[in-house]
């Protein structure tokens, strides 16, 4: 028993010494910065995306690979910062939870930086501006903007800012029904085939669908303006700092502008 107590005392002394050691707080901050920079180099991170969101993320018809502005951008950032990425498909509404729990490392999916999401994940600096727009069938002359949505039905993608906006309009008694789908291709098809009166979705993506499939048009003003960021687990400053540093570098060296030219003309 005495031996045990001595051992316990010795252990607690070691613990106390470790806890008190470590120098000044300035040194400690420097140490953690160095660790942050070193720790992502050579690592491979999982990137999750929902690829029915052109030109930000989509499946290339020829190669079958997931590509797009977000994907090329995070790959360029990774290359700049010396880490690797593995891109995988995930339902959009699952991405924030997957980042939060560490199932995936980076959410790169045209994801708007919102107060609500910032409660559970961290976002990189904004990398592009976007916003919500209303789309209707090309032949529709009745809906010319938000003011004409009374009594109408709308399709949206699950878990998106477009879905939140539509639910809000339904709660206010404006929209009579909101149909929610997992992917944006199905949302757009629902509008084109007349299953709903309108779609609320991110403007650049709706424009990409219009260019591809026709039969629909954007009406009215932008409903909500926002910016996209890459999502990482709360407190993962090593990865977040690397993404932000990489973003700054690819903006400075012209790569970012090349990607804008490639995907938005
Ligand atoms: N920008 C929207 C959001 O963050 C839609 C994203 C998406 O559908 N991929 O909710």
PDB file of C-alpha atoms in Angstrom, residues 32-253:
ATOM      1  CA  UNK A  32       1.697  25.426 -32.593  1.00  0.00           C
ATOM      2  CA  UNK A  33       2.070  27.476 -35.785  1.00  0.00           C
ATOM      3  CA  UNK A  34       5.051  25.419 -36.808  1.00  0.00           C
ATOM      4  CA  UNK A  35       3.137  22.233 -36.055  1.00  0.00           C
ATOM      5  CA  UNK A  36       0.194  23.469 -38.094  1.00  0.00           C
ATOM      6  CA  UNK A  37       2.319  24.056 -41.154  1.00  0.00           C
ATOM      7  CA  UNK A  38       4.217  20.782 -40.852  1.00  0.00           C
ATOM      8  CA  UNK A  39       1.276  18.583 -40.088  1.00  0.00           C
ATOM      9  CA  UNK A  40      -0.652  18.822 -43.356  1.00  0.00           C
ATOM     10  CA  UNK A  41       2.365  18.282 -45.607  1.00  0.00           C
ATOM     11  CA  UNK A  42       2.405  14.844 -47.169  1.00  0.00           C
ATOM     12  CA  UNK A  43      -1.015  14.007 -45.781  1.00  0.00           C
ATOM     13  CA  UNK A  44      -4.047  12.876 -47.760  1.00  0.00           C
ATOM     14  CA  UNK A  45      -7.416  14.440 -46.936  1.00  0.00           C
ATOM     15  CA  UNK A  46     -10.870  13.261 -47.899  1.00  0.00           C
ATOM     16  CA  UNK A  47     -12.875  15.851 -49.813  1.00  0.00           C
ATOM     17  CA  UNK A  48     -16.639  15.330 -49.933  1.00  0.00           C
ATOM     18  CA  UNK A  49     -18.882  16.813 -52.572  1.00  0.00           C
ATOM     19  CA  UNK A  50     -22.331  16.434 -54.114  1.00  0.00           C
ATOM     20  CA  UNK A  51     -21.653  16.473 -57.865  1.00  0.00           C
ATOM     21  CA  UNK A  52     -24.915  17.668 -59.434  1.00  0.00           C
ATOM     22  CA  UNK A  53     -23.846  21.277 -58.981  1.00  0.00           C
ATOM     23  CA  UNK A  54     -22.189  22.476 -62.206  1.00  0.00           C
ATOM     24  CA  UNK A  55     -19.898  24.284 -62.804  1.00  0.00           C
ATOM     25  CA  UNK A  56     -18.723  23.872 -59.183  1.00  0.00           C
ATOM     26  CA  UNK A  57     -18.882  20.072 -59.115  1.00  0.00           C
ATOM     27  CA  UNK A  58     -20.151  17.601 -61.676  1.00  0.00           C
ATOM     28  CA  UNK A  59     -19.333  14.210 -63.128  1.00  0.00           C
ATOM     29  CA  UNK A  60     -17.337  14.518 -66.344  1.00  0.00           C
ATOM     30  CA  UNK A  61     -19.307  12.580 -68.944  1.00  0.00           C
ATOM     31  CA  UNK A  62     -16.232  11.197 -70.695  1.00  0.00           C
ATOM     32  CA  UNK A  63     -14.006  10.243 -67.775  1.00  0.00           C
ATOM     33  CA  UNK A  64     -16.720   9.546 -65.194  1.00  0.00           C
ATOM     34  CA  UNK A  65     -14.599  11.546 -62.724  1.00  0.00           C
ATOM     35  CA  UNK A  66     -15.896  14.263 -60.407  1.00  0.00           C
ATOM     36  CA  UNK A  67     -14.599  17.618 -61.620  1.00  0.00           C
ATOM     37  CA  UNK A  68     -15.513  21.330 -61.511  1.00  0.00           C
ATOM     38  CA  UNK A  69     -14.363  24.662 -60.152  1.00  0.00           C
ATOM     39  CA  UNK A  70     -14.407  23.641 -56.471  1.00  0.00           C
ATOM     40  CA  UNK A  71     -12.600  20.385 -57.183  1.00  0.00           C
ATOM     41  CA  UNK A  72      -9.856  21.979 -59.303  1.00  0.00           C
ATOM     42  CA  UNK A  73      -9.504  24.775 -56.752  1.00  0.00           C
ATOM     43  CA  UNK A  74      -9.066  22.502 -53.729  1.00  0.00           C
ATOM     44  CA  UNK A  75      -6.613  20.361 -55.759  1.00  0.00           C
ATOM     45  CA  UNK A  76      -4.601  23.493 -56.679  1.00  0.00           C
ATOM     46  CA  UNK A  77      -4.612  24.569 -53.016  1.00  0.00           C
ATOM     47  CA  UNK A  78      -3.509  21.071 -51.961  1.00  0.00           C
ATOM     48  CA  UNK A  79      -0.664  21.077 -54.468  1.00  0.00           C
ATOM     49  CA  UNK A  80       0.453  24.516 -53.302  1.00  0.00           C
ATOM     50  CA  UNK A  81       0.453  23.383 -49.671  1.00  0.00           C
ATOM     51  CA  UNK A  82       1.964  19.924 -50.253  1.00  0.00           C
ATOM     52  CA  UNK A  83      -0.984  17.755 -49.284  1.00  0.00           C
ATOM     53  CA  UNK A  84      -3.124  15.352 -51.327  1.00  0.00           C
ATOM     54  CA  UNK A  85      -6.883  15.024 -51.673  1.00  0.00           C
ATOM     55  CA  UNK A  86      -9.225  12.143 -52.407  1.00  0.00           C
ATOM     56  CA  UNK A  87     -12.563  13.316 -53.767  1.00  0.00           C
ATOM     57  CA  UNK A  88     -15.679  11.371 -52.875  1.00  0.00           C
ATOM     58  CA  UNK A  89     -19.378  11.796 -53.494  1.00  0.00           C
ATOM     59  CA  UNK A  90     -21.796  12.442 -50.627  1.00  0.00           C
ATOM     60  CA  UNK A  91     -25.391  13.655 -50.229  1.00  0.00           C
ATOM     61  CA  UNK A  92     -25.268  17.432 -49.748  1.00  0.00           C
ATOM     62  CA  UNK A  93     -27.277  17.340 -46.523  1.00  0.00           C
ATOM     63  CA  UNK A  94     -24.754  14.861 -45.013  1.00  0.00           C
ATOM     64  CA  UNK A  95     -21.594  16.873 -45.671  1.00  0.00           C
ATOM     65  CA  UNK A  96     -21.675  19.282 -42.689  1.00  0.00           C
ATOM     66  CA  UNK A  97     -22.272  16.375 -40.261  1.00  0.00           C
ATOM     67  CA  UNK A  98     -19.519  14.321 -41.906  1.00  0.00           C
ATOM     68  CA  UNK A  99     -17.050  17.199 -41.531  1.00  0.00           C
ATOM     69  CA  UNK A 100     -18.160  17.798 -37.941  1.00  0.00           C
ATOM     70  CA  UNK A 101     -17.584  14.160 -36.937  1.00  0.00           C
ATOM     71  CA  UNK A 102     -14.397  13.634 -38.956  1.00  0.00           C
ATOM     72  CA  UNK A 103     -15.947  11.134 -41.388  1.00  0.00           C
ATOM     73  CA  UNK A 104     -14.534  13.460 -44.040  1.00  0.00           C
ATOM     74  CA  UNK A 105     -11.883  16.183 -43.834  1.00  0.00           C
ATOM     75  CA  UNK A 106     -13.047  18.865 -46.259  1.00  0.00           C
ATOM     76  CA  UNK A 107     -16.492  19.805 -47.551  1.00  0.00           C
ATOM     77  CA  UNK A 108     -16.098  21.272 -51.051  1.00  0.00           C
ATOM     78  CA  UNK A 109     -19.586  21.520 -52.448  1.00  0.00           C
ATOM     79  CA  UNK A 110     -20.620  25.048 -53.354  1.00  0.00           C
ATOM     80  CA  UNK A 111     -21.326  25.402 -49.676  1.00  0.00           C
ATOM     81  CA  UNK A 112     -22.538  28.793 -48.515  1.00  0.00           C
ATOM     82  CA  UNK A 113     -20.936  30.125 -45.342  1.00  0.00           C
ATOM     83  CA  UNK A 114     -23.914  30.495 -42.984  1.00  0.00           C
ATOM     84  CA  UNK A 115     -24.233  31.349 -39.284  1.00  0.00           C
ATOM     85  CA  UNK A 116     -26.008  28.036 -38.704  1.00  0.00           C
ATOM     86  CA  UNK A 117     -23.237  25.937 -40.277  1.00  0.00           C
ATOM     87  CA  UNK A 118     -20.571  27.956 -38.438  1.00  0.00           C
ATOM     88  CA  UNK A 119     -22.001  26.558 -35.204  1.00  0.00           C
ATOM     89  CA  UNK A 120     -20.784  23.071 -36.124  1.00  0.00           C
ATOM     90  CA  UNK A 121     -17.929  23.481 -38.638  1.00  0.00           C
ATOM     91  CA  UNK A 122     -15.255  26.016 -39.567  1.00  0.00           C
ATOM     92  CA  UNK A 123     -15.075  27.606 -43.015  1.00  0.00           C
ATOM     93  CA  UNK A 124     -12.102  28.740 -45.047  1.00  0.00           C
ATOM     94  CA  UNK A 125     -11.996  32.307 -46.293  1.00  0.00           C
ATOM     95  CA  UNK A 126     -14.731  32.807 -48.903  1.00  0.00           C
ATOM     96  CA  UNK A 127     -13.558  31.697 -52.357  1.00  0.00           C
ATOM     97  CA  UNK A 128     -16.449  32.894 -54.554  1.00  0.00           C
ATOM     98  CA  UNK A 129     -19.709  34.852 -54.291  1.00  0.00           C
ATOM     99  CA  UNK A 130     -23.078  33.403 -55.228  1.00  0.00           C
ATOM    100  CA  UNK A 131     -26.737  33.805 -54.282  1.00  0.00           C
ATOM    101  CA  UNK A 132     -30.199  32.337 -54.658  1.00  0.00           C
ATOM    102  CA  UNK A 133     -32.430  32.844 -57.669  1.00  0.00           C
ATOM    103  CA  UNK A 134     -35.914  31.776 -58.732  1.00  0.00           C
ATOM    104  CA  UNK A 135     -36.290  29.720 -61.894  1.00  0.00           C
ATOM    105  CA  UNK A 136     -39.525  28.926 -63.740  1.00  0.00           C
ATOM    106  CA  UNK A 137     -40.492  27.214 -67.003  1.00  0.00           C
ATOM    107  CA  UNK A 138     -39.512  29.280 -70.029  1.00  0.00           C
ATOM    108  CA  UNK A 139     -43.174  29.646 -71.039  1.00  0.00           C
ATOM    109  CA  UNK A 140     -44.217  31.000 -67.622  1.00  0.00           C
ATOM    110  CA  UNK A 141     -45.177  34.689 -67.818  1.00  0.00           C
ATOM    111  CA  UNK A 142     -47.011  34.708 -64.508  1.00  0.00           C
ATOM    112  CA  UNK A 143     -44.047  34.532 -62.124  1.00  0.00           C
ATOM    113  CA  UNK A 144     -41.667  37.435 -62.638  1.00  0.00           C
ATOM    114  CA  UNK A 145     -40.111  37.470 -59.163  1.00  0.00           C
ATOM    115  CA  UNK A 146     -40.550  36.717 -55.459  1.00  0.00           C
ATOM    116  CA  UNK A 147     -43.749  38.838 -55.267  1.00  0.00           C
ATOM    117  CA  UNK A 148     -45.539  36.403 -57.601  1.00  0.00           C
ATOM    118  CA  UNK A 149     -44.916  33.238 -55.557  1.00  0.00           C
ATOM    119  CA  UNK A 150     -48.216  33.364 -53.596  1.00  0.00           C
ATOM    120  CA  UNK A 151     -49.993  29.997 -53.896  1.00  0.00           C
ATOM    121  CA  UNK A 152     -47.184  28.423 -55.926  1.00  0.00           C
ATOM    122  CA  UNK A 153     -45.158  25.231 -55.459  1.00  0.00           C
ATOM    123  CA  UNK A 154     -41.389  25.034 -55.503  1.00  0.00           C
ATOM    124  CA  UNK A 155     -38.647  22.360 -55.783  1.00  0.00           C
ATOM    125  CA  UNK A 156     -35.362  22.564 -53.862  1.00  0.00           C
ATOM    126  CA  UNK A 157     -32.344  20.460 -52.908  1.00  0.00           C
ATOM    127  CA  UNK A 158     -32.350  18.953 -49.413  1.00  0.00           C
ATOM    128  CA  UNK A 159     -30.246  20.747 -46.799  1.00  0.00           C
ATOM    129  CA  UNK A 160     -29.463  23.802 -48.922  1.00  0.00           C
ATOM    130  CA  UNK A 161     -29.900  27.523 -48.421  1.00  0.00           C
ATOM    131  CA  UNK A 162     -32.458  27.329 -51.257  1.00  0.00           C
ATOM    132  CA  UNK A 163     -34.456  24.810 -49.219  1.00  0.00           C
ATOM    133  CA  UNK A 164     -34.300  27.087 -46.137  1.00  0.00           C
ATOM    134  CA  UNK A 165     -35.559  30.041 -48.167  1.00  0.00           C
ATOM    135  CA  UNK A 166     -38.424  27.982 -49.643  1.00  0.00           C
ATOM    136  CA  UNK A 167     -39.440  26.639 -46.189  1.00  0.00           C
ATOM    137  CA  UNK A 168     -39.457  30.205 -44.907  1.00  0.00           C
ATOM    138  CA  UNK A 169     -41.794  31.241 -47.745  1.00  0.00           C
ATOM    139  CA  UNK A 170     -44.011  28.255 -46.979  1.00  0.00           C
ATOM    140  CA  UNK A 171     -44.163  29.136 -43.258  1.00  0.00           C
ATOM    141  CA  UNK A 172     -45.164  32.680 -44.238  1.00  0.00           C
ATOM    142  CA  UNK A 173     -48.061  31.179 -46.210  1.00  0.00           C
ATOM    143  CA  UNK A 174     -46.597  32.219 -49.568  1.00  0.00           C
ATOM    144  CA  UNK A 175     -45.648  28.875 -51.162  1.00  0.00           C
ATOM    145  CA  UNK A 176     -48.276  26.147 -50.784  1.00  0.00           C
ATOM    146  CA  UNK A 177     -45.834  23.256 -51.216  1.00  0.00           C
ATOM    147  CA  UNK A 178     -42.076  22.680 -51.210  1.00  0.00           C
ATOM    148  CA  UNK A 179     -40.783  19.493 -52.850  1.00  0.00           C
ATOM    149  CA  UNK A 180     -37.358  18.429 -51.659  1.00  0.00           C
ATOM    150  CA  UNK A 181     -34.948  16.249 -53.642  1.00  0.00           C
ATOM    151  CA  UNK A 182     -31.448  14.922 -52.950  1.00  0.00           C
ATOM    152  CA  UNK A 183     -29.799  16.155 -56.144  1.00  0.00           C
ATOM    153  CA  UNK A 184     -30.123  19.276 -58.278  1.00  0.00           C
ATOM    154  CA  UNK A 185     -30.565  17.409 -61.594  1.00  0.00           C
ATOM    155  CA  UNK A 186     -33.818  15.963 -60.242  1.00  0.00           C
ATOM    156  CA  UNK A 187     -34.872  19.394 -58.911  1.00  0.00           C
ATOM    157  CA  UNK A 188     -34.419  20.953 -62.363  1.00  0.00           C
ATOM    158  CA  UNK A 189     -36.163  18.084 -64.082  1.00  0.00           C
ATOM    159  CA  UNK A 190     -39.127  18.454 -61.759  1.00  0.00           C
ATOM    160  CA  UNK A 191     -39.489  22.065 -62.915  1.00  0.00           C
ATOM    161  CA  UNK A 192     -38.977  21.306 -66.594  1.00  0.00           C
ATOM    162  CA  UNK A 193     -41.616  18.562 -66.571  1.00  0.00           C
ATOM    163  CA  UNK A 194     -44.119  20.776 -64.738  1.00  0.00           C
ATOM    164  CA  UNK A 195     -44.135  19.017 -61.352  1.00  0.00           C
ATOM    165  CA  UNK A 196     -43.658  22.411 -59.641  1.00  0.00           C
ATOM    166  CA  UNK A 197     -44.032  26.090 -60.540  1.00  0.00           C
ATOM    167  CA  UNK A 198     -40.545  27.156 -59.499  1.00  0.00           C
ATOM    168  CA  UNK A 199     -37.076  26.228 -58.243  1.00  0.00           C
ATOM    169  CA  UNK A 200     -35.023  28.141 -55.680  1.00  0.00           C
ATOM    170  CA  UNK A 201     -31.362  27.373 -56.222  1.00  0.00           C
ATOM    171  CA  UNK A 202     -27.939  29.035 -56.529  1.00  0.00           C
ATOM    172  CA  UNK A 203     -27.933  31.362 -59.558  1.00  0.00           C
ATOM    173  CA  UNK A 204     -24.692  30.220 -61.302  1.00  0.00           C
ATOM    174  CA  UNK A 205     -25.768  26.578 -61.044  1.00  0.00           C
ATOM    175  CA  UNK A 206     -29.262  27.248 -62.360  1.00  0.00           C
ATOM    176  CA  UNK A 207     -27.635  29.129 -65.259  1.00  0.00           C
ATOM    177  CA  UNK A 208     -25.460  26.079 -65.999  1.00  0.00           C
ATOM    178  CA  UNK A 209     -28.566  23.843 -66.096  1.00  0.00           C
ATOM    179  CA  UNK A 210     -30.343  26.320 -68.385  1.00  0.00           C
ATOM    180  CA  UNK A 211     -27.384  26.198 -70.787  1.00  0.00           C
ATOM    181  CA  UNK A 212     -27.439  22.397 -70.726  1.00  0.00           C
ATOM    182  CA  UNK A 213     -31.124  21.489 -70.736  1.00  0.00           C
ATOM    183  CA  UNK A 214     -33.073  24.615 -71.797  1.00  0.00           C
ATOM    184  CA  UNK A 215     -36.788  25.052 -71.185  1.00  0.00           C
ATOM    185  CA  UNK A 216     -36.346  27.074 -67.973  1.00  0.00           C
ATOM    186  CA  UNK A 217     -35.387  30.659 -67.146  1.00  0.00           C
ATOM    187  CA  UNK A 218     -34.343  32.810 -64.181  1.00  0.00           C
ATOM    188  CA  UNK A 219     -36.782  35.504 -63.026  1.00  0.00           C
ATOM    189  CA  UNK A 220     -36.534  38.447 -60.640  1.00  0.00           C
ATOM    190  CA  UNK A 221     -33.698  39.611 -58.440  1.00  0.00           C
ATOM    191  CA  UNK A 222     -31.214  37.584 -56.435  1.00  0.00           C
ATOM    192  CA  UNK A 223     -33.057  36.504 -53.260  1.00  0.00           C
ATOM    193  CA  UNK A 224     -30.079  36.080 -50.959  1.00  0.00           C
ATOM    194  CA  UNK A 225     -26.406  36.829 -51.677  1.00  0.00           C
ATOM    195  CA  UNK A 226     -23.737  34.692 -50.039  1.00  0.00           C
ATOM    196  CA  UNK A 227     -20.236  33.287 -50.429  1.00  0.00           C
ATOM    197  CA  UNK A 228     -18.878  29.758 -50.615  1.00  0.00           C
ATOM    198  CA  UNK A 229     -16.197  28.365 -48.327  1.00  0.00           C
ATOM    199  CA  UNK A 230     -14.480  25.024 -47.762  1.00  0.00           C
ATOM    200  CA  UNK A 231     -15.717  23.394 -44.551  1.00  0.00           C
ATOM    201  CA  UNK A 232     -13.349  21.703 -42.078  1.00  0.00           C
ATOM    202  CA  UNK A 233     -13.783  20.246 -38.593  1.00  0.00           C
ATOM    203  CA  UNK A 234     -14.102  22.871 -35.876  1.00  0.00           C
ATOM    204  CA  UNK A 235     -10.691  23.658 -34.419  1.00  0.00           C
ATOM    205  CA  UNK A 236      -8.677  21.970 -37.211  1.00  0.00           C
ATOM    206  CA  UNK A 237      -6.545  25.076 -37.595  1.00  0.00           C
ATOM    207  CA  UNK A 238      -3.686  23.187 -39.262  1.00  0.00           C
ATOM    208  CA  UNK A 239      -5.878  22.285 -42.230  1.00  0.00           C
ATOM    209  CA  UNK A 240      -7.815  25.555 -42.203  1.00  0.00           C
ATOM    210  CA  UNK A 241      -4.649  27.677 -42.194  1.00  0.00           C
ATOM    211  CA  UNK A 242      -3.175  25.600 -45.023  1.00  0.00           C
ATOM    212  CA  UNK A 243      -6.337  25.976 -47.132  1.00  0.00           C
ATOM    213  CA  UNK A 244      -6.404  29.746 -46.536  1.00  0.00           C
ATOM    214  CA  UNK A 245      -2.686  30.125 -47.290  1.00  0.00           C
ATOM    215  CA  UNK A 246      -3.082  28.009 -50.442  1.00  0.00           C
ATOM    216  CA  UNK A 247      -6.110  30.013 -51.550  1.00  0.00           C
ATOM    217  CA  UNK A 248      -4.159  33.235 -51.191  1.00  0.00           C
ATOM    218  CA  UNK A 249      -1.254  31.779 -53.184  1.00  0.00           C
ATOM    219  CA  UNK A 250      -3.366  30.423 -56.059  1.00  0.00           C
ATOM    220  CA  UNK A 251      -5.097  33.797 -56.271  1.00  0.00           C
ATOM    221  CA  UNK A 252      -1.730  35.566 -56.407  1.00  0.00           C
ATOM    222  CA  UNK A 253      -0.141  33.234 -58.989  1.00  0.00           C
TER     223      UNK A 253
END
